[in-house]
Amino acid sequence: MTIIDTVPSVFETVESEVRSYCRAWPTVFARASGSRLYDEHGHSFLDFFAGAGSLNYGHNNPALKRPLLDYLGADGVTHGLDMSTTAKRDFLQTFRSTVLEPRALPYKVMFPGPTGTNAVEAALKLARKVTGRKTVVSFTNAFHGMSLGSLALTGNATKRAGAGVPLTHTTQMPYDHYLGGRVPDFLWFERLLEDSGSGLDHPAAVIVETVQGEGGVNVARAEWLRGLADLCRRRDMLLIVDDIQMGCGRTGDFFSFEEAGITPDIVTLSKSISGYGMPMALTLFRPELDLWEPGEHNGTFRGNNPAFVTATAALDTYWRDSALRDRTLQAGGRVEAALRELAAGHERLGMSFRGRGLVWGLELAHEGRAEAVCRRAFELGLLIETSGPRSEVIKLLPPLTASDDELDEGLGILARAVRHTA
Amino acid sequence: MTIIDTVPSVFETVESEVRSYCRAWPTVFARASGSRLYDEHGHSFLDFFAGAGSLNYGHNNPALKRPLLDYLGADGVTHGLDMSTTAKRDFLQTFRSTVLEPRALPYKVMFPGPTGTNAVEAALKLARKVTGRKTVVSFTNAFHGMSLGSLALTGNATKRAGAGVPLTHTTQMPYDHYLGGRVPDFLWFERLLEDSGSGLDHPAAVIVETVQGEGGVNVARAEWLRGLADLCRRRDMLLIVDDIQMGCGRTGDFFSFEEAGITPDIVTLSKSISGYGMPMALTLFRPELDLWEPGEHNGTFRGNNPAFVTATAALDTYWRDSALRDRTLQAGGRVEAALRELAAGHERLGMSFRGRGLVWGLELAHEGRAEAVCRRAFELGLLIETSGPRSEVIKLLPPLTASDDELDEGLGILARAVRHTA
Amino acid sequence: MTIIDTVPSVFETVESEVRSYCRAWPTVFARASGSRLYDEHGHSFLDFFAGAGSLNYGHNNPALKRPLLDYLGADGVTHGLDMSTTAKRDFLQTFRSTVLEPRALPYKVMFPGPTGTNAVEAALKLARKVTGRKTVVSFTNAFHGMSLGSLALTGNATKRAGAGVPLTHTTQMPYDHYLGGRVPDFLWFERLLEDSGSGLDHPAAVIVETVQGEGGVNVARAEWLRGLADLCRRRDMLLIVDDIQMGCGRTGDFFSFEEAGITPDIVTLSKSISGYGMPMALTLFRPELDLWEPGEHNGTFRGNNPAFVTATAALDTYWRDSALRDRTLQAGGRVEAALRELAAGHERLGMSFRGRGLVWGLELAHEGRAEAVCRRAFELGLLIETSGPRSEVIKLLPPLTASDDELDEGLGILARAVRHTA
Amino acid sequence: MTIIDTVPSVFETVESEVRSYCRAWPTVFARASGSRLYDEHGHSFLDFFAGAGSLNYGHNNPALKRPLLDYLGADGVTHGLDMSTTAKRDFLQTFRSTVLEPRALPYKVMFPGPTGTNAVEAALKLARKVTGRKTVVSFTNAFHGMSLGSLALTGNATKRAGAGVPLTHTTQMPYDHYLGGRVPDFLWFERLLEDSGSGLDHPAAVIVETVQGEGGVNVARAEWLRGLADLCRRRDMLLIVDDIQMGCGRTGDFFSFEEAGITPDIVTLSKSISGYGMPMALTLFRPELDLWEPGEHNGTFRGNNPAFVTATAALDTYWRDSALRDRTLQAGGRVEAALRELAAGHERLGMSFRGRGLVWGLELAHEGRAEAVCRRAFELGLLIETSGPRSEVIKLLPPLTASDDELDEGLGILARAVRHTA
């Protein structure tokens, strides 16, 4: 297959230089279905990026598409601010019955605006309001968003510099494995907390991703997460799990923190919560934290009702039993096996891999190599992207609904792309 | 008509206390069309709030609905990150041909994420990056959003307090009319700028709404806006017009600043840009400011392609000629006349009004009176909301597509609600 | 008289480029007495700068020198941290009996460290602690010090830029006369305070100089100061008068705010409080504000006992009756008359003057002219300096103890220097 | 000996509650000489606190007192702003010949104001100006001062809270021994610096005390200091040594960092630099960093000429040969031996000790014990104070000029006080 690498003129002449993914995948996409995108020339691409985790159920999933078309066709409320609507009620009821009640999670649900960064900004406000403190701890290589509050929690130096003002009221702690196993978990963090002379102003909260997607597919051990939850409890800090990329089944369970058996105080969800790739986000929290004044945080698009419709359909379809969870874990095993084989053939290249559920990272230590593999994979019909501070990790996020054949096809292209760029 | 004021239980038990509009309008909405919303009991409500300005073309406008259903039905790309898609290309080409070129505006277009606050945060980053400065000036009673960067520009004390951290790098100047006409325009601002001992760190930019919607329907004179643009030019500050609520024809012209004959350096758009109430936002800027690094600002939902489809249809339908603009100005005159009559009958109550195009404010000086009128209007079948620092101004934002009959009906309900609450 | 303008080598080779006054007065001073400094070549200089207001009683005043030599000779405690010493007790008792009691001022006395900026930093801490708020309002062209907290209150752009970090939690209001009398006093400030949508976070305090020495000898009217005190009282803000340069009799009364009949909540004193030019500072406040924890603010040199000795002697000598006050006002009249005559002869040059007590400013609108006059005055044997954002104002701060002959001599040199630089 | 514990009334009624040392030592001191203070009742106290390190040469040292009295008696310039004076020239020449040249240190000398916090604030400004960066790294349990800039570098939670505003642009790293030797030196710090995703904004500088006096007499190993200097060099950060308490011979050498063989980029000195307990401070830096504009940092009391006179005398008397250095190390051995014996008898009490030169800490793990010992020691005629985050460490800072008999007497009282409070 040959891709003609000519960026159409209006993107070059009218769209800002800030555009990014369109540079890595230089074609114009027209249609999408399941695990595949098609460009306007009819070329097909396996999508192992899945909207950066927004398309866990694949593109234009028919089980979600039908109720969406029905809703729009019948003039259901499209834009609803934060009014009560039938679509929102259906979503809340379904979320309660399929997600909260089965897990005995007592969370209140906030619609903070339709993007991940809205959910994080709301979580920060609430944590600071409830505790009366300001500092929030995040971890090395964290990614929590691009508005000023969430950007202060984000590790990437280029994105931080984009703020144009100092990013304050946050401090970083080492993520699991960060110091190469040479230091007991939380030794430094706990010392700072127990010592009134440490200079760490007592934090309102700690925010963590169970797997750092943007940061390089760094996987925290369940034991480490439990240690963190315990530290938060003992030292009176709220625990926020940012499950925007890893929630909604990406790691198997609906929430990525279930495996560790912990219950965060606050949880953020977005990306795949609408199921159909439409903007939607939630901030969940223990009811005793629900000290908001009405309207203290607001936003125009909190009530994206078409997204509620597809979100409800997704929960109904995939989360009334454990089938998707089981399939994700099984498929994850398939990916892992393929990566093991791939890495075994390239040990001398400093290749390594890691992952959980259906998020996997393939690290290629050699500068620029991972990006070269992704470029070649695009030419071969596979969409994958790099992550990590030096773009050194290829991130695999196939739809959870990908078939074994699709997984094998994508993994095959990956292996070829690795060989071609050796 | 009688509304049964019982909030359905799942909203009370599961949704956070932060919810707001649903408290003012205690029913559950099910359908919407044109200027009307319908609750699940079949009650009809004239909507003079229009999604806080997000539904300038009315609910579920058929001219936008058809292409949306076609696009979704044909498995067009729904979620596209910031990939190039046919839907995005159509939008960019149409935006260029219907909006930019006819006005000789050379702007580059950035998709900063799908909400207004994303657009403002991106504008702030760019202004600070380009100038290397930090301070951004906003105006008394401004509203620019709820994430940390845009919240620092917002005037409302309750919303500011919600940040939980100090809001910095911003300073406020008096909006037009703020000092009751007792002070020459920009006297204070210019003094601060010309005096190196004033303590004002030289601003990167000034951000302004031409009409302050949330702030109480405060209307800046064209002359004042020209004075501001001139000040920015002379004193080397970027001028950002936040046209999120007043753009897309709300004041008649597509951009609310056209009447004043000024060309801002940066413009933010959201709310009605998608035309169908779906999350979408733009940050526009002069091409010489486009100094972004690829991906320096990003976000998952920058490429909300269904919104691009309806946005394109809206531009095609309404902005290829001046019909909507002319209609808006005519309808505005109708509203103004009705408000004049209404106010004339209640002069002793400190009632006054102001507006432009189809955004109008009716101020009721007596504490709590405006809110009482809105409650009564809801009972009578009209959705309106208050604005202003003390919720003292009833804000009228009917769809631009409302018929004369609908306008008359709504204005009639308003007059009755005023009488009933006297 | 001819001054040989050769800076001795060790100042050039070893002292930092940050040195300043030594550049304006290029000689090496060896001795000082009363109103005069003498350089090592025996040249005599009338000192109308008086240590920037630190030498109100002249250089090496014999009434202070004797007790100082006695104290040091008898091995009185020199360095006392904040221990109780006989010297400190004498000072506190004398300060109470000569300053506080006669004026019915109930202030508690804090020793915040021996410099003005220490006193201001302590005042800020206390105001923020007591109110639980963060914002402090200062005025255009204010000068309050060079450490990070006080620098944020200072207007001068060059000095602000020196911080290297953003200066936050402060906002500026127009000083008296700043807007040329075109705006009612406090119109803007009061509007911001009364309007919950103004964006001004409610201030903890307002800090003001009654005469801005560094800012250009700007003199606030008593009426304006009373208006400010009233505003602070009505709007629940603490009023801090920074009397570091204008206190200790510079304007006639011991405190410069006495004339206005106001009682600030907090007062800072330094410069002439020791009387002998030795480092010493006080922060005074109403007793109900004394919510400090022991040691919550500290510093090594809070207990500069030799300074306590000279401070006590100065109070004993000059503040047990009204002689010094009366003399200062009389001498001020003499200076005023001379400046009036001088300005009358140079009206066409945009020359104007202003002042109070024995602080006077002579403004020379022409760029660089004021500095030229000061340079020439130095050559003629008079030390004077410029102030104001463009160094456009010659500041006269003769010792309060200067004789009529000395005043006339200095004013004569000034007049000659003006003529020579015409 | 019995001390009558009645605080004289003027201290209670007029001085602020913020006073601290006077509470621990409830008497009124009148005279001082060498290693002893005397209260007004004639009681004698051995002073092993020495002005918190400001009296390295003892109280009212005759070798300094004579030139001071001569200078004051002859009407030398007392207050000199930053004018060139003969006293300043003598000091600069003597500092160059006795301190800088023998150590081949090329430093420029800045007079930043007469207190330690002035010196630190100036160092911060310069480091930020030179590098164009904002973050400064300090260490756990650091103490650098009480004004807003230096307080942000200080670890103590109570003192930090006193700021009343968030302390920003700083971050803490673990001091030597902080993690109990379980982590390789600088592992965490270096990881943060090498990883562009760590979230640590690249620091302008690192500021360190070689021995943390206030933090609990924590002694950094020479090897650790060399590692830090190397890290700063490799990672392009300026190294600031805050030698305010440990400089001027306290650890033996004039600068406390000499032992480690490192050359900081910037050094702060204060406390004992004047030698006589008078306010004076210096900021030293490599000449290529001297990018200050004239007057960019200033302050009224930069030119405390009496302090220059005593400082010059101190350098002349004590730093033209190695006698004081040798004596300090010998005396330190004497203290160490006594502490070893004392601790050996109280091992079960969790007693430990550490120190260098003539700064020693005796840690008493039991809550409140160290303070009880200090109280008892006062009653027995010895002034000592606690340090450390929980006031758990008794700090010994005898004058470097203390005789063996005085050392033995003080150590004997300490041992008795320990026994009495067992």
Short mmCIF file of C-alpha atoms in Angstrom, two decimals, chain C residues 7-23 25 27-33 37-38 40 49-52 54-55 59-60 65 68-69 71-79 81-89 92-93 96 100 107-111 113-118 121 124-125 128-129 133-134 143 146-149 151 158-159 161-166 169 270-271 276-280 285 290 292-302 304 306 383, chain D residues 7-23 25 27-33 37-38 40 49-52 54-55 59-60 65 68-69 71-79 81-89 92-93 96 100 107-111 113-118 121 124-125 128-129 133-134 143 146-149 151 158-159 161-166 169 270-271 276-280 285 290 292-302 304 306 383:
data_model
loop_
_atom_site.label_atom_id
_atom_site.label_comp_id
_atom_site.label_asym_id
_atom_site.label_seq_id
_atom_site.Cartn_x
_atom_site.Cartn_y
_atom_site.Cartn_z
CA VAL C 7 36.98 56.01 42.09
CA PRO C 8 39.47 54.18 44.26
CA SER C 9 40.37 50.89 42.79
CA VAL C 10 39.04 48.47 45.40
CA PHE C 11 35.51 49.71 44.87
CA GLU C 12 35.82 49.12 41.15
CA THR C 13 37.61 45.82 41.35
CA VAL C 14 35.99 44.15 44.34
CA GLU C 15 32.58 45.75 44.97
CA SER C 16 29.68 44.62 42.82
CA GLU C 17 28.29 46.61 39.93
CA VAL C 18 25.08 46.97 41.94
CA ARG C 19 26.59 49.86 43.91
CA SER C 20 24.76 53.10 43.19
CA TYR C 21 25.08 56.24 45.33
CA CYS C 22 28.86 55.99 45.21
CA ARG C 23 28.60 56.55 41.47
CA TRP C 25 29.06 61.09 44.53
CA THR C 27 34.66 60.56 46.34
CA VAL C 28 35.56 58.72 49.52
CA PHE C 29 33.92 60.03 52.65
CA ALA C 30 35.81 59.95 55.90
CA ARG C 31 34.02 61.94 58.56
CA ALA C 32 30.60 63.40 59.27
CA SER C 33 29.08 65.81 61.73
CA LEU C 37 30.07 65.03 55.38
CA TYR C 38 33.81 65.34 54.73
CA GLU C 40 39.27 62.04 52.81
CA PHE C 49 19.97 63.58 51.53
CA ALA C 50 20.59 62.61 55.15
CA GLY C 51 20.94 58.90 54.60
CA ALA C 52 17.73 58.82 52.56
CA SER C 54 17.94 58.01 58.20
CA LEU C 55 19.71 61.01 59.71
CA HIS C 59 25.37 62.95 61.52
CA ASN C 60 26.90 61.80 64.78
CA LYS C 65 26.95 59.93 70.61
CA LEU C 68 26.42 55.39 72.75
CA LEU C 69 30.11 55.69 73.66
CA TYR C 71 27.21 52.14 76.59
CA LEU C 72 29.84 50.55 74.39
CA GLY C 73 32.62 51.57 76.72
CA ALA C 74 30.89 49.93 79.69
CA ASP C 75 30.40 46.68 77.79
CA GLY C 76 26.66 47.00 77.54
CA VAL C 77 25.11 44.14 75.60
CA THR C 78 25.83 44.82 71.93
CA HIS C 79 24.16 41.88 70.30
CA LEU C 81 18.94 38.62 69.58
CA ASP C 82 15.53 39.36 71.06
CA MET C 83 16.56 38.89 74.65
CA SER C 84 15.35 41.34 77.27
CA THR C 85 18.07 43.87 77.94
CA THR C 86 18.27 47.03 79.93
CA ALA C 87 18.82 48.96 76.70
CA LYS C 88 15.71 47.50 75.15
CA ARG C 89 13.70 48.22 78.28
CA LEU C 92 10.43 50.59 75.16
CA GLN C 93 9.70 52.74 78.18
CA ARG C 96 5.89 54.52 75.29
CA LEU C 100 2.69 56.31 72.25
CA TYR C 107 0.34 50.03 69.73
CA LYS C 108 2.25 46.89 70.54
CA VAL C 109 5.88 47.10 69.43
CA MET C 110 7.56 44.40 67.35
CA PHE C 111 11.26 44.26 66.49
CA GLY C 113 14.75 42.84 62.13
CA PRO C 114 16.77 46.01 61.68
CA THR C 115 15.74 47.21 58.20
CA GLY C 116 12.68 48.73 56.65
CA THR C 117 11.97 45.76 54.46
CA ASN C 118 11.96 43.51 57.55
CA GLU C 121 7.51 41.88 55.55
CA LEU C 124 2.36 41.78 55.57
CA LYS C 125 2.59 38.53 57.45
CA ARG C 128 -2.52 38.18 56.18
CA LYS C 129 -2.54 36.05 59.31
CA ARG C 133 -6.68 36.94 53.16
CA LYS C 134 -3.80 37.39 50.75
CA PHE C 143 8.33 52.04 47.52
CA MET C 146 13.48 45.03 48.10
CA SER C 147 12.82 41.60 49.60
CA LEU C 148 10.24 39.54 47.76
CA GLY C 149 7.19 40.43 49.86
CA LEU C 151 9.04 44.34 46.43
CA THR C 158 13.26 48.07 37.10
CA LYS C 159 13.26 47.08 40.73
CA ALA C 161 11.99 43.08 37.27
CA GLY C 162 14.93 42.37 39.54
CA ALA C 163 12.81 39.86 41.42
CA GLY C 164 13.22 37.31 38.66
CA VAL C 165 9.88 35.77 39.61
CA PRO C 166 6.35 37.15 39.26
CA HIS C 169 -0.84 38.92 45.84
CA SER C 270 12.93 52.40 60.45
CA LYS C 271 15.59 54.78 59.04
CA TYR C 276 22.25 57.69 64.64
CA GLY C 277 21.96 55.96 61.31
CA MET C 278 22.27 52.49 62.77
CA PRO C 279 20.06 49.63 61.51
CA MET C 280 16.84 49.41 63.48
CA PHE C 285 0.09 47.46 65.57
CA ASP C 290 -1.04 40.79 68.15
CA TRP C 292 1.75 36.17 66.58
CA GLU C 293 3.03 32.87 67.85
CA PRO C 294 6.32 33.27 69.73
CA GLY C 295 9.10 33.21 67.16
CA GLU C 296 6.74 32.98 64.19
CA HIS C 297 8.79 35.78 62.66
CA ASN C 298 12.36 36.13 63.82
CA GLY C 299 15.78 37.39 62.77
CA THR C 300 19.27 37.61 64.14
CA PHE C 301 19.59 41.38 64.44
CA ARG C 302 16.26 42.26 66.02
CA ASN C 304 20.61 45.89 67.94
CA PRO C 306 23.52 50.18 70.46
CA LEU C 383 24.57 66.15 48.28
CA VAL D 7 9.41 39.34 83.11
CA PRO D 8 9.58 43.08 83.50
CA SER D 9 6.31 44.67 82.72
CA VAL D 10 7.17 46.77 79.68
CA PHE D 11 8.16 43.65 77.73
CA GLU D 12 4.85 42.05 78.56
CA THR D 13 2.70 45.09 78.01
CA VAL D 14 4.38 46.77 75.06
CA GLU D 15 6.46 44.21 73.19
CA SER D 16 4.65 41.91 70.78
CA GLU D 17 3.85 38.30 71.54
CA VAL D 18 6.23 37.35 68.74
CA ARG D 19 9.20 37.73 71.09
CA SER D 20 10.90 34.41 71.70
CA TYR D 21 14.38 34.03 73.21
CA CYS D 22 13.42 36.33 76.07
CA ARG D 23 10.85 33.74 77.10
CA TRP D 25 15.84 33.20 79.29
CA THR D 27 15.87 37.84 82.92
CA VAL D 28 17.09 41.25 81.81
CA PHE D 29 20.64 41.31 80.53
CA ALA D 30 22.78 44.34 81.17
CA ARG D 31 26.40 43.66 80.27
CA ALA D 32 28.47 41.22 78.27
CA SER D 33 32.10 40.36 77.86
CA LEU D 37 26.47 37.77 79.74
CA TYR D 38 25.44 39.42 82.98
CA GLU D 40 20.93 43.44 85.82
CA PHE D 49 24.54 30.40 71.92
CA ALA D 50 26.69 33.40 70.97
CA GLY D 51 24.01 35.39 69.24
CA ALA D 52 22.98 32.36 67.20
CA SER D 54 26.88 36.17 65.53
CA LEU D 55 29.50 36.38 68.25
CA HIS D 59 30.97 39.66 73.37
CA ASN D 60 32.54 43.08 73.11
CA LYS D 65 35.99 47.50 70.67
CA LEU D 68 35.06 51.00 67.14
CA LEU D 69 35.24 53.53 69.97
CA TYR D 71 36.00 55.52 64.98
CA LEU D 72 32.82 56.71 66.64
CA GLY D 73 34.74 59.10 68.85
CA ALA D 74 36.40 60.68 65.82
CA ASP D 75 33.10 61.17 64.03
CA GLY D 76 33.81 58.62 61.34
CA VAL D 77 30.90 58.23 58.96
CA THR D 78 28.29 56.19 60.80
CA HIS D 79 25.57 55.91 58.19
CA LEU D 81 24.09 54.26 52.40
CA ASP D 82 26.33 52.67 49.80
CA MET D 83 28.66 55.61 49.47
CA SER D 84 32.38 55.01 49.29
CA THR D 85 33.91 55.57 52.71
CA THR D 86 37.29 55.02 54.20
CA ALA D 87 35.79 52.40 56.52
CA LYS D 88 34.31 50.49 53.62
CA ARG D 89 37.57 50.70 51.70
CA LEU D 92 37.15 45.62 51.26
CA GLN D 93 40.94 45.71 51.18
CA ARG D 96 40.44 40.78 49.92
CA LEU D 100 39.73 36.15 49.18
CA TYR D 107 34.49 36.84 44.34
CA LYS D 108 32.90 40.22 43.84
CA VAL D 109 31.44 41.62 47.08
CA MET D 110 27.91 42.97 47.35
CA PHE D 111 26.46 44.74 50.38
CA GLY D 113 21.53 45.12 53.35
CA PRO D 114 22.70 44.27 56.86
CA THR D 115 20.89 40.98 57.61
CA GLY D 116 21.14 37.42 56.47
CA THR D 117 17.80 37.43 54.75
CA ASN D 118 18.88 40.47 52.70
CA GLU D 121 17.19 37.61 48.76
CA LEU D 124 18.11 34.62 44.69
CA LYS D 125 17.59 37.67 42.52
CA ARG D 128 17.35 34.10 38.66
CA LYS D 129 18.56 37.08 36.65
CA ARG D 133 15.02 30.61 35.43
CA LYS D 134 12.86 30.68 38.54
CA PHE D 143 16.78 27.74 57.20
CA MET D 146 12.09 35.13 57.08
CA SER D 147 11.35 37.51 54.21
CA LEU D 148 9.18 36.09 51.48
CA GLY D 149 11.91 34.98 49.09
CA LEU D 151 11.22 31.90 53.62
CA THR D 158 5.35 26.98 61.38
CA LYS D 159 7.59 29.61 59.91
CA ALA D 161 2.75 29.12 57.49
CA GLY D 162 3.56 32.57 58.82
CA ALA D 163 3.92 33.81 55.26
CA GLY D 164 0.17 33.92 54.81
CA VAL D 165 0.62 33.33 51.08
CA PRO D 166 1.83 30.27 49.20
CA HIS D 169 9.37 28.76 42.95
CA SER D 270 26.24 37.67 57.84
CA LYS D 271 26.06 37.07 61.62
CA TYR D 276 30.90 42.59 67.14
CA GLY D 277 27.31 41.49 66.74
CA MET D 278 26.33 44.47 64.61
CA PRO D 279 24.10 44.06 61.56
CA MET D 280 26.10 43.41 58.42
CA PHE D 285 29.74 35.78 43.70
CA ASP D 290 28.00 40.36 38.37
CA TRP D 292 23.51 43.73 38.27
CA GLU D 293 22.32 47.10 37.07
CA PRO D 294 23.41 49.89 39.43
CA GLY D 295 20.82 50.10 42.22
CA GLU D 296 18.81 47.13 40.94
CA HIS D 297 18.89 45.89 44.52
CA ASN D 298 19.33 48.46 47.24
CA GLY D 299 18.61 49.17 50.89
CA THR D 300 19.15 51.90 53.41
CA PHE D 301 21.58 50.14 55.76
CA ARG D 302 23.95 48.57 53.26
CA ASN D 304 26.79 50.19 58.28
CA PRO D 306 30.75 50.93 62.42
CA LEU D 383 22.64 29.81 77.80
#
